[in-house]
Structures are given as structure tokens and as C-alpha cells.
Amino acid sequence: MHPLHIACLSYCALASIVAQAAAKGVTASLAAKWPETPLLLEASEFIAEEGNERFWQFLGTVQEITIYKTKGPESTYYNLILKKAGQFLTDLQLPLLKFAFSIRAYSPTVQMFQQIAVDEPPPVGCGAFVSVHGKHTCKPGQIKKLLKDAPERPRPYLYKVDHIFPTIAKTVPVVILYAELGTKEFATFHKVLSEKAETGELIYVLRHYVQVPSTRKIRLSGYGVELAIKSTEYKAMDDTQVEADNSTGKSEDGISEDVQGFYFDKLIQMYPDLKDNLVEFRKHLIESSNEMVPLKVWELQDLSLQAASKIMSTPVYETLKVLRDLSQNFPIKARSLTRVALNQEMRKEIEENQKHLSETFGINPGDASLYINGLQIDLDIQNAFSILEMIKTEGKALHGLSELGIKCEDIGKYLRLQVHPEEESYALDIRHPAITWINDIETDHLYSKWPSSIQELLRPAFPGVIRQIRRNLFNLVLFVDPVQDYAADYMKLAELFYRHSVPLRIGIVFVISSQEDSETYSDTGSALWNAFNYVAEDSDMAQAFSFLIKVYNRLDDGAALTREIVQSVLRYEYPRAHVEQIVGAPSEHNHRATAGATFYQKSGLGPLPQVLFNGVPFNSEEMDVEEMETIILQKIIDATGFFQRAVFMGLLNDHADLVDFLMDQPNVVTRISPKILTGEKTYLNFISKSAPYSLHEFDGFIFLDSQDKSAVIAENMKYATKEDEDVIYAVTIWIIADFDKPAGRQLLAKAVKHMKKSSISRIGILNNPTDNLTEDNTLVSRALWAALLTQKSNNMLKFFTRLTKEETAEALVRGEKIKAFLLPEMDDDAFEKKYNTMEIDILRSQALYCRDVLHLQPGQMAVISNGKVLSSVEESEFHEEDFQLLEKMTFSTSAEKIKNLVKKRSSSSKSSSDLIMKVDSLLSSMLKGESRQDLKFMKQKHSVLKVEPEETGPYFDVVATLDPLSREAQKMSHFLIVLGRLVNMKLTLFMNSKSKLSEMPLKSFYRLVLEPEPSFLKNNSLSPGPSAKFLDMPESPLFTLNMITPESWLVEAVHSSCDLDNIHLQDIEGIVTANYELEYLLLEGHCFDVSTGQPPRGLQFTLGTKNDPVIVDTIVMANLGYFQLKANPGAWALQLRKGRSEEIYHVFSHMSTDSPSDQEEIIVVLYNFNSKIIKVHVQKRPDQMNADLLSNEPEEKSGLWNSIMSFTGAGNSEEKEKKSDVLNIFSVASGHLYERFLRIMMLSVLQNTKTPVKFWFLKNYLSPKFKEIIPYMAKEYGFQYELVQYKWPRWLHQQSEKQRIIWGYKILFLDVLFPLAVDKIIFVDADQIVRADLRELRDFNLGGAPYGYTPFCDSRREMDGYRFWKSGYWASHLGHRKYHISALYVVDLKKFRKIAAGDRLRGQYQALSQDPNSLSNLDQDLPNNMIHQVSIKSLPQEWLWCETWCDDKSKEKAKTIDLCNNPKTKEPKLKAAARIVPEWTDYDLEIRQLLKHLEEQKKNATHNPKTDLQHDEL
């Protein structure tokens, strides 16, 4: 045996103690409110994200898999699910599925379907059932019967997340199956429904439904837990004992880690008989090393650098664990870090890197940043669930590029290509003869005195000043039909700019609708056009424009332009002119009369009128002619900035033609085609391991999945090109049509016509027949394909032109031989041989592809450009110019960049062209994300940690910077360890340490609850789930436990073995356990009135289900129109609240919802853990334009104020709230001590009033114990209460300390915490004792102020030195006003809302809270700071007496006594309470006796459950 071991064991034997103490620590876990969902269903949802086809294929393989669930251990069934799922996932995706299981990422989706099913509701006793247009059955045999009369009933609403069986039928009945995947009942229904769906009899929808949900709650992860060290300055701890939960017993978790060089797990394995002694020895070593001795300032200075030294000197495979240990357990590691020798080389390198990072990327010393493949990840905003989605998307790209044969080291270059359009605003090329330019800034005499140099743009000028430069920088084009009533307004607008010499070139396109007959010339539009041309030719364009304005000035408001008006103005202005000849029948002045209409039609612009600024069309919101002057001036100012940058960068000089420069920008097109530019985009997936079939092998092709089918088509596609040389084509266009029908041939003809001018594209064809294929109805299609298979590419275009002519098709149908139409340069024999022997299978494969993959109806046309599918193409709408536009967009946006990379590879032109197409389709299908950044470090030897990836396969490139002693390091260290387990990762981590520290950088312990996959217990059953474990913690400090959860989670403690706000391990035996529950997922939104653009303050929304329309409700804030509602996974209906909200407003539109945006009913589906933020636009009803929601008119009462949770036995409808005389008291508390004070405060309020009382408590921080006791108290003392809850909005500056968060809740959300029916609320601090009737305070006249506070006493003279408000900032800010205390205040909520006090307070808070030194007493400083904007009514001094500030004499008159902290004596609260307030002890005793009685009742209830008092959340 090793001598060290002998010494250790000898010591253990000597030091052995008989009564061994249990290990001490804290564990916290978080469960969802809903039952555990089956992993098989979660796996199906993971696969569904890979495509609908994959989902249904997976279903087919697991039809009755659940029979294995009970046949063996859970681990075996889990591995079976992984094996089945693995058939449809790549090697990269399988670990991500395990991770999704671990964090239960898809559990909300399954639960969402369950909620929809329960809302149906399900027929009794059914394991599975179908709903056919509202009628239900559990028997597959009855489906046929229900289908017969289904069309007579309304079709069901289908959600965006629904699983619809692949079919192209649209109008047949919808059958929704509610079943649990893998069960026998599912298999029976699935067989029947899938067969009927394939034959087009019905649309088959599947929704998950578990008949008997699990009894287990689902444990969650993906959150942080902080054990923060509290200040014990005022000894704010409860002295009543709480028993700790020893059920955990002795914990050996973490025993595998070494303690001062000893590996106790190994020692215990070697010497099991000495286990107890070893455990005790380990505890002794930990306690000796876990001391928390305060550090001297000089010891702190280099602590972060010393931590970096320690990390960098550790072997690579251990570094992240060391980083995690140091940051997450910093308070007990700090002392040992002071002894680490600092690597001076490292310090120097860190400083050099920091200088570079600060200058180049704006990353300062101490800043944390994380990039995955160049995409920035902010762990404060993004959570495990959003990061999983991001990794899935990135993984798909990595896998795809790798499968396409791109080397691992080159993949990053492809990912960093910007393949999405920079901006979505496209411009029309305005260099067109149909535009009549009224002026020309560069040549007209009017502007001759202006400077012409483009450098003038860089001269300094006042903001908003439009520079007068003699260049055509700004061009406005108006498309108008001159006879329409809007024309006059637009012409007068143009004249306004022209008259005021604004440097704007104005062009008009006259869209004159005309037929080629004599009536055209009597048409008013033509008359005006002819007259305009006459004046322009006779004089000049300025005179012609002046004539135009005079014509329109003759019109009365709303009057129509007539031929007579044109004639009379012309006659008046030009008496000698032959008016009839000029405006009448065929005139010499009518040249190009139809040019404007032709240009307008070809431009693809929407309905007239249209306005273009530098080619960019105005959107519908900008088309209000009254606002257009402002809009155009703003566009000129915006464009000036663009030109200034171009001049500064040297892209533009005095020799350049300005209009050419503008029209050569990448967003300029010759036709604005919405289908091509802004239409919905779908992309083909060409990624396939093997494509062994050809198009001739229809019997094999039919069984391939979509990806493989696409790969086979791509592999076997033949192309027509302009050149036959060895050229790499950047753009590949496929035409899909029935080429044996005229429309298909015409579409091909247009494509061929374009191709003859193009040198960057190639064209392929796919036949989508209208009818069943025969040799007779495929004459043209077979000829096209026979040519493609046998002829040279450059002969194709001419031959295609010949074949697409109608006379050719007619001749072939008449029986003429194809030979007659061949070209001289073609190989006749090869063609004829192929044409005569070609089987229909090649066309059948194409038809099948069009149906199954492109989802086209027979004969439907489509165009595909580099894998981007434009479906439902109409031949009449798709022009030759559209092919030109499509080619330009594809080439300039993505294909050109990809081609530049592909050119560097050595491969044939055909495979290179194919690769460009496939890469383009893959990269373009990814959502447009943030731009990628390449973080580079100057030196990497001493300060950069590098972890190399595995040599095989693509890898994720992870680059990070962090200070090892920071909150970010606490999170990121564990996250990187998990990420390394999930994916092949190349890590570059820079130690961005802060130097010259003056205080402890971390004051808390931290755990990130995140595991790479589910774990199993020793008996192979699934473990309950992850939890945060703080083991071997120091016993002397006082801790508070904080949950740090994703933004949209509302979490509450449901069970704890002690006061989680004051954990003192010295007083507790064993492990402290804290069980939390995810109570709600937050639905957030922003609401605006479309008429004013302002938020409708006081508007109320309700959220509910079909069967229960009002479950929760909320009020809209003025800040950003923000509102929040509490929900859980499911489908929810959002409505305006019945009453004034619904009477005054109606829903105009909404975004990010499930229902169509223009539908008044808003349906919102919550199906994941990520935040859901919607936008709602409302509009006042026509008869309510002057109505005000916050006026004093009575609020219509209906429904419950249920955004607040109520436990009260008494009725709590708004009507009762308003009519009954109730005292509304609001208070907040956290921790057992303050909850004890709170109960005493409540008792003192009740003892001093005869008015009914309703207490409102902030639920967020109440302990499980308080929530358990409060219903009994309410019953005992006859009061009402409600627990209100509001999540701190993400856009409002966050506080990190619990105490400051609670202070924030006291003041920041008063306008939205309570129903509109509550007129007045009184806030009373928990540590206050009331001695008077608070009704008196409620009825106190506030003199028009929204709230009343008591000023601080100044009668106790010995405390003058502590009165901070008497000097400095507060003295000057307040002037003659007093500084008020926030322990007691009364709020007139009607006035408070009316003057938007809440919004003003939040606005000021947002501004001040950015400075950590301001608002030190947040709840008090903020209203005092805002005293000039939101006035405070000073309450009489006797309303609040506090010994610290008020003298003893004034105590006699005191109506309330507050137990303020005394900064001089720092006397503990409990001691002060008993000494200062004689009745406090009596109240305390009374409450204790009540609690004792309840405890006894509880014990009895376990023997006789019927006696237990029940209460529910309403």
C-alpha cells in the first residue's frame, strides 16, 4: 500500500467520530406544471422539424412500439426509441435529440396538443378518437359514416403546427386523429386514415393525445440557480425553528472530485470497511479549505489574472472543469487563488489582445462574448432551447456542405457567404424612355448657379438641410392615370417641389388606357397627352408642366377631368393653336401615347398610383398624399447619407453619371415581380448520401424519399445552354410544365428566348402532365427529352424554339414525323433512335416528382432557380423579363459568391454547376440571421485556451472571451462543457481578465442546470431529472437562493425545507431542498392604435380557450404598448375584454399569431419554452372616436380579474369590488421573517377597522409556507386576499439583487398589477404595525395628486448626521419639498393611470438605473426624484412613526409604527419590534397559536383526509 494511504487511513481511524454529521448543502429542482410527456412523442416532434415527410415515415416505423414499454427497463425502451429515430437522423442530429430529451425541449409541443384534445373534449373511455368536422368517434369503422355529411358542417380550424398527412387534396373533409403514437389504437386508426388520405378521400391530421397522463411531473433544465451571500448587518432572520429535510441523507454526490489531492471515491472502493472514516476525513479537509476569510485589497488586485494562470497551467482536457469550479465556487476558492503565481508573459499577452479586441470589436477587458460559427450567442438573452434550434440549423448546414464534398476547413467560408438580399426594398430601373422628365437638375438653366461637384456632399451643413448640388441625385417618378381623381393631388405635389427649387428630378409616366381604335383619340387621357406634347414641342418642358398644372387647377375638389377642360385651357393659353387637330382624332402629337401603359404593365408595379424615389416604390403607408411632402424630404435626407458614404469611400466621383451609378446598385431590377422578389420561398433539399437510380427506373424511384428524389433528378437532369464549351454556370433554371399543352410551351419559349441572351444560366425541364401519360399525348415532351439525351447542349435552344411553336405541335398531332422539325446541325440518327425507343417511365418519374416533392397539381407550372421553387406560375403572368429578373436576383444575391468559391476546386464544369445549385439551395433555405463575425486574437500562446476538434467530419467553430471570475464565466464554463459533449467542437477561449480589482468579483455560488442527455439510475429506470446541487458549502454565511430562468418563465417555490431567503447551514442538519414549479409561460405583446400610432392605455385583453374564454386578463401599458398574459402550452384565444375595451375598440390586425393577420379572432399557440411576443393593432369603432378608456364612465363588469390568482372564498367579481366598501391593502414580503411581520401587520390592520379588508400580495417571492397558511388565516379572520403576479418586462432595465427587485415591484407596476375597478390602494410595509383605521387614509383628500406619502420625520436630532436628504443632490433637487418615506403610501389608481404616472416612473427608472450608483433606495428615491413631474401629497406626520427618525414624544399620536433599520445601532428587527411596540408580542403570540392549531389540524388530516381544507386557484 502507498505510504500516503497508510498515513491517511491511520489519521481517519484516530479522527473517527461515533456520531457522524450528515453532509450539508442545498439542492434545487424545477418541475413543469404538466405531467411528464412520453419521449416517443417528443422524438416525433424533433423529427417533424426535419420535414413533414420524415415525421410520417417515422410514424410508420413505430406504430405499435409501446408494447415494449413494459417488457423491460426504461433504458432499453429509451435506446429503442433512439434506434428508431436514428434511421431518420444524421450522426450530427442524434446527440441533439438526446439533448432535446434532456431539456425536454419538445414536451410543451406534446402538451399543447394534449390541451387542444382536452378542449374538444375526448369521448369517455377512448384511447384514441377522431373528430370529423366536429363529430367524434372512437371506432375506425364509423369514419365512413361521419364523412358522408361532413361537408354540411364547418371545417375545423387547423393550426400552423398541425401534422397533415402529405396529400395534394385541398377541398375534401378534414379528419383529425387524437391518439398516442405507438399504441395499438393509433396503429388501427393510422392504417385506415393514411389509406384514405392517399386516395384523396380526406385530409388526415394527427394531434397527440395521451388518454392516461403520467403521474410524474416533468423535471426541467436550462436554467441557473444562484446561492448568494447575504449581508447580516441587521440580522434579519426569523428565530422560529424550521426543520430541515433530511430525506436526502448523506450525500455522496461530488465525492469523485479530488479534495486537496485525495480521490476519495477510489479510496472508498479500495477500503469499503473504512468508508465512514474516509467520509469524515473528507469532511474535515473540506471544512478546513472552505473557509471564507475576507481578502485584503492588495490581494484582490490580480485575482482574475491569477485564476487565468491556474486555468492555463492545467492540462487541456481539464481546463473547462477548472474554470467552472473556480467561477461557480469562487467564494471558497478565492483564498487559494491568492497563492497562485502570476504568469507575467500571460499578463502581457492578455493586455495586447485586449487592446486589439477593444479597438477592433468593441470588446473591453472583462467583457464576455461567445460566437458559434461566427454567430454571436448572448447567454443572458438566449437560452438552452433557442441555442438548440440554432445548433440544429447550423448542423444541417455543416452536414449538408460536408455531404456535398466540401472540405471541413472550407465549410466556414461557405457559411460566411451573405446569400440573402441585403435589403428587401427593390428599385425599378428608371432609365426608360416612357418616363417624361419634367426637369433635369444637371442641364436646366433654373439650377445653373448651383455647384456641380459631388464633393459638395461632404461640406458641413446643419442637420436636415438639403444641399443644392447640380446633379441628378434624387429622382421622383410618378405613375398616374391622368383622368383619375387622384392625379390632381400628385401633380400639385410635384409642382410644389418644382416651384421651391428642391433638387429633385421629377418624372411622370402617363398610363393612358387605350384600345387601338378611333375612340382612343377622343379619350380624355389622350387629349391631355396630345396637348402636353404640343406645348412641350412649341415651347419647352417647363411650359408643358405649367400647362398641366393649369388644367388640374381648373378642377373643383373631386371633379373629374374632361376633354372640354383640356381644350378650354389650351385655347386660353394658345389662342392660335388648332385645338381640335391637336387633341382630336389621329394627331401628330400622340406619339408614344401607349408607351407609359406598356412600361407600367411590364414594370410589375401594383395598382395605380405609384410613386418611386430613386426607383424604390413607396409602400402603402407612404402613399398618403397629405404626408408625402414630409416623406419625400426625409427620403432625400436619408439618400444624402448614402451618397456621402459613396463619395467618402471613393465609389463616386465627378465623372460618374449619377443615375447610372444609382441604377447599377444590386437592388435595382428591370421589373418588380412580387412572386420573385417577395413571394413565399421554398427550397429543394439535394442532400443525399447516394442517388443510385436513373429517371428510367420508375419502380425504384417511387420508393425514394423527397431528398433522394431531388438528388436523382439533379443527377440525371440534362441542360440546354447558349455555349457548348466547358463553362461553369452559376444559375440553373428548371421549367416545370406540361409541354404538350400551349401554356407549357409558351412558358418554355419565354425561358428559351431569355437563355439566348444569357451566358451565366443553363435550363432544364421537367414534365408535369395534365392527363395520364400515353405515347400520343407526350409527343412534344418526348421530343424535348430525346434531344436533351442525345444532342449537344448548344443545339438545344434553337430546337426548343421550333418545338414550342404551336404549328409544330399541331403538325405532330396530325401525324407528321418529328424528323421534319430537326435542325441540320443535329445528330438525326441518335435522336430518332432515342425518340422511337424512349419509354414513358422517364416522364412518369418526373410527374411523380412534381406531385410528391413539388406538391403541384397535374399540369400546374413552376419555375425553379438554384433550388428555389416558384410554384403556381401562370404563363400569362410570367414574362421573358421575369426570367431575366430571376437570373439577376439569383446571381447577384448568392450564386456569384458561391461560384467564386467553387471555381477554386478542381472538378468538371457539370459537377461544379451542380454544386453551385445545391449549395445555393442549402444556404438560401437557412433563415436570414445575424451577420457572422470572425474574432481574431493577436497572440495565442499564453492566454488562449485551444481545444481541437476530432479529425473526422465537420466541426462547430466556437470562439469565446471571458473573465474567469465573472457571472458570464459561471454560465459559459458549464455550457461549453455540455456543448463539447453534443457536437464536434473546435474551441478558442481567450482569458479576458480584468486587472486592478478593488472588490470581490463574485459574491455567490452558481449552478447551470443543463445536461447533454437523460441519465438513468442503477436499476435502469429514468432518473427524476437534473437539479442544482450546492454540496460541501461553508456553514457560517447567510445565503439566499435565486432562480435565474428564461425570460418567459414564471416560476414559484412549491416546497422547501427551510427559509430560502435566509439559509444558514450552521443551524440546519442535512440537505436543504427547494422544489420549484414552472407555473406559467408568459405570452407577451405590444399593442398600438392604428389611427394614432400610440398605445391604447388602459385597454384590456382576455385570454382563454374555446370552452373557457376568460381565464386570464391584462392591461396595456403606455410604455411600448406592452402587455403580458400568463398561459401554458396550448391553443389560446386572445380577445378584447367585454365592456368598454370591446365597445370602443376592435382588432385591426396582428402579427406572430397563429390565425390570419386580418382575422379579428386572435389565436395564439404556445408550443415551446421560448418567448412568444405578438403584435396587435387595434382601431376605434367609428362611433367611439372621442371615447376614452380611462375616463370616469363606469367600467362594464364581466369576468374575473384573473391575471391575478385568487384564493379568496368571498366573491371577487369586479362589480362587488367596486360597489362594496372594501379597504385594498397591498404589501410585499420575502423570507420567513418578513412573512412573520406581514402576518402581524395584517392582524393589526384588521383589529383597527370595521371595514371589510382585501389584501393584495406580490406572489413572486412568497414562500410555500405562507401560501399554505394564508387561506386558513382568511377564513379565521374573515378577510379577502389575492396574490398578484407580474413578470419584470425584458425591455425594462433588470435588477440582479432580490431586494432591489422587490423594491421595484413596490412602485413600477402599480397601474397594471390591479384591476381597473380598484380605485384606491394603500401600500403598507410588512414590518409595520397599524394603530388606526386605514379607511381614514383611504378617504384622505390627495388634492389632485396621484399618490400620498408620509415625509421622513426630523424630530430625533441625534440622527441628523444620517439624514442624507438634507444635503447634496437631494437638498437641491427637492428645494422646499420634503423627502418622503416609502413604507406607507396611498395611491389613487384612477388619477395615477389618467396622468400615465406608471409610464413616467418607468421611463425615469430606465434612464437612472443604468447608473449603478443612482436609486440606492429604489422604491423611495424614484418617486422623490419624480416629485416635479408626478406630484406627491404629503400625508400628516402621525401616519408613519419610526423610532430611528421620530422622537419619543410623537409616538403617542402615531397611527402606524414602522420598524425602520437604525443605521446607528443596527439593532436586529425582532428585538426592536418587541421593545418598541408593546402589542407586537401579543399579535405574534396569537399568530403562533393559530399556526400551532393548523399544524395539529394538518396532522389529523393525514389520518382523516376529509377534514382537510381545500382551496383552488381560480
Coordinates of C-alpha atoms in Angstrom, one line a residue, residues 181-414:
L181 CA -48.2 7.5 -31.2
G182 CA -47.0 3.9 -30.9
T183 CA -50.2 2.4 -29.3
K184 CA -52.4 -0.2 -30.8
E185 CA -55.3 2.3 -31.1
F186 CA -53.1 4.7 -33.0
A187 CA -52.0 1.9 -35.4
T188 CA -55.6 0.9 -36.2
F189 CA -56.7 4.4 -37.0
H190 CA -53.5 5.3 -38.8
K191 CA -53.9 2.4 -41.3
V192 CA -57.4 3.5 -42.2
L193 CA -56.8 7.2 -42.4
S194 CA -53.5 7.1 -44.3
E195 CA -55.0 4.8 -47.0
K196 CA -58.0 7.2 -47.4
A197 CA -55.7 10.2 -47.5
E198 CA -53.5 8.7 -50.2
T199 CA -56.6 8.2 -52.4
G200 CA -57.7 11.8 -51.8
E201 CA -60.8 11.0 -49.8
L202 CA -59.9 13.1 -46.8
I203 CA -57.2 15.3 -45.2
Y204 CA -55.7 13.4 -42.3
V205 CA -54.4 15.5 -39.3
L206 CA -52.7 13.9 -36.3
R207 CA -52.6 15.5 -32.8
H208 CA -51.0 13.9 -29.8
Y209 CA -53.4 12.7 -27.1
V210 CA -52.4 10.6 -24.1
Q211 CA -55.5 9.0 -22.5
V212 CA -53.9 8.4 -19.1
P213 CA -51.2 11.1 -18.5
S214 CA -48.3 10.2 -16.3
T215 CA -48.5 10.8 -12.5
R216 CA -44.9 12.1 -12.6
K217 CA -44.2 15.8 -13.1
I218 CA -41.7 16.6 -15.7
R219 CA -38.3 18.0 -14.4
L220 CA -36.9 20.8 -16.4
S221 CA -33.4 22.1 -17.1
G222 CA -31.9 25.0 -19.0
Y223 CA -31.9 27.5 -16.0
G224 CA -29.4 28.8 -13.5
V225 CA -29.5 28.7 -9.7
E226 CA -27.6 31.2 -7.5
L227 CA -26.7 30.8 -3.9
A228 CA -25.9 34.4 -3.0
I229 CA -24.2 35.5 0.2
K230 CA -26.4 38.0 2.1
S231 CA -25.4 40.9 4.3
T232 CA -26.1 40.1 8.0
E233 CA -25.7 43.8 9.0
Y234 CA -29.3 43.9 10.5
K235 CA -29.6 40.2 11.4
A236 CA -32.9 39.9 9.5
M237 CA -33.5 36.3 10.4
D238 CA -36.5 34.6 11.9
D239 CA -35.8 32.9 15.2
T240 CA -38.6 30.3 14.8
Q241 CA -37.1 26.9 14.0
V242 CA -37.8 25.2 10.7
E243 CA -36.9 21.6 10.4
A244 CA -34.6 20.7 7.5
D245 CA -35.4 17.9 5.2
N246 CA -33.0 15.0 6.0
S247 CA -34.6 12.7 3.5
T248 CA -31.6 13.2 1.2
G249 CA -29.5 11.8 4.0
K250 CA -25.8 11.5 3.5
S251 CA -24.9 12.7 0.0
E252 CA -22.0 11.3 -1.8
D253 CA -22.6 13.5 -4.9
G254 CA -19.4 15.2 -5.9
I255 CA -17.3 12.6 -3.9
S256 CA -15.5 11.8 -7.2
E257 CA -13.8 15.2 -7.2
D258 CA -10.4 15.4 -5.5
V259 CA -10.1 17.2 -2.2
Q260 CA -6.6 18.6 -1.5
G261 CA -5.1 15.8 -3.6
F262 CA -7.1 12.8 -2.2
Y263 CA -9.5 10.9 -4.5
F264 CA -12.0 9.6 -2.0
D265 CA -14.1 7.6 -4.5
K266 CA -11.0 5.5 -5.3
L267 CA -10.1 5.1 -1.6
I268 CA -13.7 4.0 -0.7
Q269 CA -13.6 1.4 -3.5
M270 CA -10.3 0.1 -2.2
Y271 CA -11.2 0.2 1.6
P272 CA -15.0 -0.2 1.9
D273 CA -14.8 -1.1 5.6
L274 CA -13.2 2.3 6.3
K275 CA -15.9 4.2 4.3
D276 CA -17.3 6.1 7.3
N277 CA -13.9 7.2 8.5
L278 CA -13.0 8.4 5.0
V279 CA -16.2 10.4 4.6
E280 CA -15.4 12.1 7.9
F281 CA -11.8 12.8 6.9
R282 CA -13.1 14.3 3.6
K283 CA -15.5 16.5 5.5
H284 CA -12.7 17.7 7.8
L285 CA -10.5 18.6 4.8
I286 CA -13.4 20.4 3.1
E287 CA -14.2 22.4 6.1
S288 CA -10.6 23.4 6.6
S289 CA -10.3 24.5 3.0
N290 CA -13.8 26.1 2.6
E291 CA -13.0 29.0 5.0
M292 CA -14.2 32.3 3.7
V293 CA -11.7 34.7 5.2
P294 CA -12.1 38.3 3.8
L295 CA -9.2 39.3 1.4
K296 CA -7.1 42.4 1.7
V297 CA -7.4 44.9 -1.2
W298 CA -3.9 44.2 -2.4
E299 CA -4.8 40.5 -2.5
L300 CA -7.7 41.2 -4.8
Q301 CA -5.9 43.2 -7.5
D302 CA -4.7 40.4 -9.7
L303 CA -7.2 37.7 -8.6
S304 CA -8.7 37.3 -12.1
L305 CA -5.3 37.1 -13.7
Q306 CA -4.3 34.5 -11.1
A307 CA -7.4 32.5 -12.0
A308 CA -6.4 32.6 -15.7
S309 CA -2.9 31.5 -14.7
K310 CA -4.3 28.5 -12.9
I311 CA -6.6 27.6 -15.7
M312 CA -3.9 27.9 -18.4
S313 CA -1.5 25.7 -16.5
T314 CA -4.0 22.8 -16.3
P315 CA -4.0 20.0 -18.9
V316 CA -6.4 20.9 -21.8
Y317 CA -8.9 18.2 -21.0
E318 CA -9.4 19.6 -17.5
T319 CA -9.3 23.3 -18.2
L320 CA -13.1 23.9 -18.6
K321 CA -13.8 21.9 -15.4
V322 CA -11.2 24.0 -13.5
L323 CA -12.8 27.2 -15.0
R324 CA -16.2 26.0 -13.9
D325 CA -15.1 25.1 -10.4
L326 CA -13.3 28.4 -9.9
S327 CA -16.1 30.6 -11.1
Q328 CA -19.1 28.7 -9.7
N329 CA -17.5 28.2 -6.3
F330 CA -15.5 31.4 -6.2
P331 CA -16.2 32.5 -2.6
I332 CA -14.4 29.4 -1.2
K333 CA -11.7 29.4 -3.9
A334 CA -10.7 33.0 -3.5
R335 CA -8.2 32.4 -0.7
S336 CA -6.3 29.6 -2.6
L337 CA -6.1 31.8 -5.8
T338 CA -4.1 34.5 -3.9
R339 CA -1.3 31.9 -3.6
V340 CA -1.2 31.2 -7.4
A341 CA 2.0 32.6 -9.1
L342 CA 1.0 35.0 -11.8
N343 CA 2.4 34.3 -15.3
Q344 CA 3.8 37.7 -16.4
E345 CA 4.1 36.5 -20.1
M346 CA 0.4 35.8 -19.9
R347 CA -0.4 39.2 -18.4
K348 CA 1.5 40.9 -21.2
E349 CA -0.2 38.9 -23.9
I350 CA -3.7 39.5 -22.3
E351 CA -3.1 43.2 -22.4
E352 CA -2.0 43.1 -26.1
N353 CA -5.1 41.1 -27.0
Q354 CA -7.4 43.3 -25.0
K355 CA -6.1 46.4 -26.8
H356 CA -6.8 44.8 -30.2
L357 CA -10.2 43.5 -29.2
S358 CA -11.3 46.9 -27.8
E359 CA -10.2 48.8 -30.9
T360 CA -11.5 46.2 -33.5
F361 CA -14.6 44.6 -32.0
G362 CA -15.5 46.9 -29.1
I363 CA -14.9 44.1 -26.6
N364 CA -13.5 45.7 -23.4
P365 CA -11.4 44.0 -20.6
G366 CA -13.7 41.7 -18.6
D367 CA -16.4 41.5 -21.3
A368 CA -17.7 38.1 -22.2
S369 CA -18.6 37.1 -25.8
L370 CA -19.4 33.8 -27.4
Y371 CA -19.5 33.0 -31.2
I372 CA -20.6 29.7 -32.7
N373 CA -19.5 29.6 -36.4
G374 CA -19.3 33.4 -36.2
L375 CA -22.9 33.8 -34.9
Q376 CA -23.0 35.7 -31.6
I377 CA -24.6 34.0 -28.7
D378 CA -25.7 36.1 -25.7
L379 CA -26.3 33.7 -22.8
D380 CA -28.3 36.4 -21.0
I381 CA -30.9 36.5 -23.8
Q382 CA -30.6 33.1 -25.5
N383 CA -31.4 30.0 -23.5
A384 CA -30.8 26.3 -24.0
F385 CA -33.9 26.0 -26.2
S386 CA -33.1 28.7 -28.6
I387 CA -29.5 27.6 -28.8
L388 CA -30.7 24.0 -29.6
E389 CA -32.6 25.4 -32.5
M390 CA -29.6 27.4 -33.7
I391 CA -27.3 24.4 -33.4
K392 CA -29.8 22.2 -35.3
T393 CA -29.9 24.8 -38.1
E394 CA -26.1 25.2 -38.2
G395 CA -25.7 21.4 -38.0
K396 CA -27.9 21.0 -41.0
A397 CA -25.7 23.4 -43.0
L398 CA -22.5 21.7 -41.8
H399 CA -23.8 18.2 -42.6
G400 CA -25.1 19.3 -46.0
L401 CA -21.9 21.1 -47.1
S402 CA -19.9 18.1 -45.9
E403 CA -22.1 15.7 -47.8
L404 CA -21.7 17.8 -50.9
G405 CA -18.0 17.1 -50.7
I406 CA -16.7 20.4 -49.3
K407 CA -13.7 20.1 -47.1
C408 CA -14.0 20.8 -43.4
E409 CA -11.6 23.7 -43.5
D410 CA -13.5 25.3 -46.3
I411 CA -17.0 25.0 -44.8
G412 CA -16.6 28.1 -42.7
K413 CA -16.0 30.2 -45.9
Y414 CA -19.3 29.0 -47.4

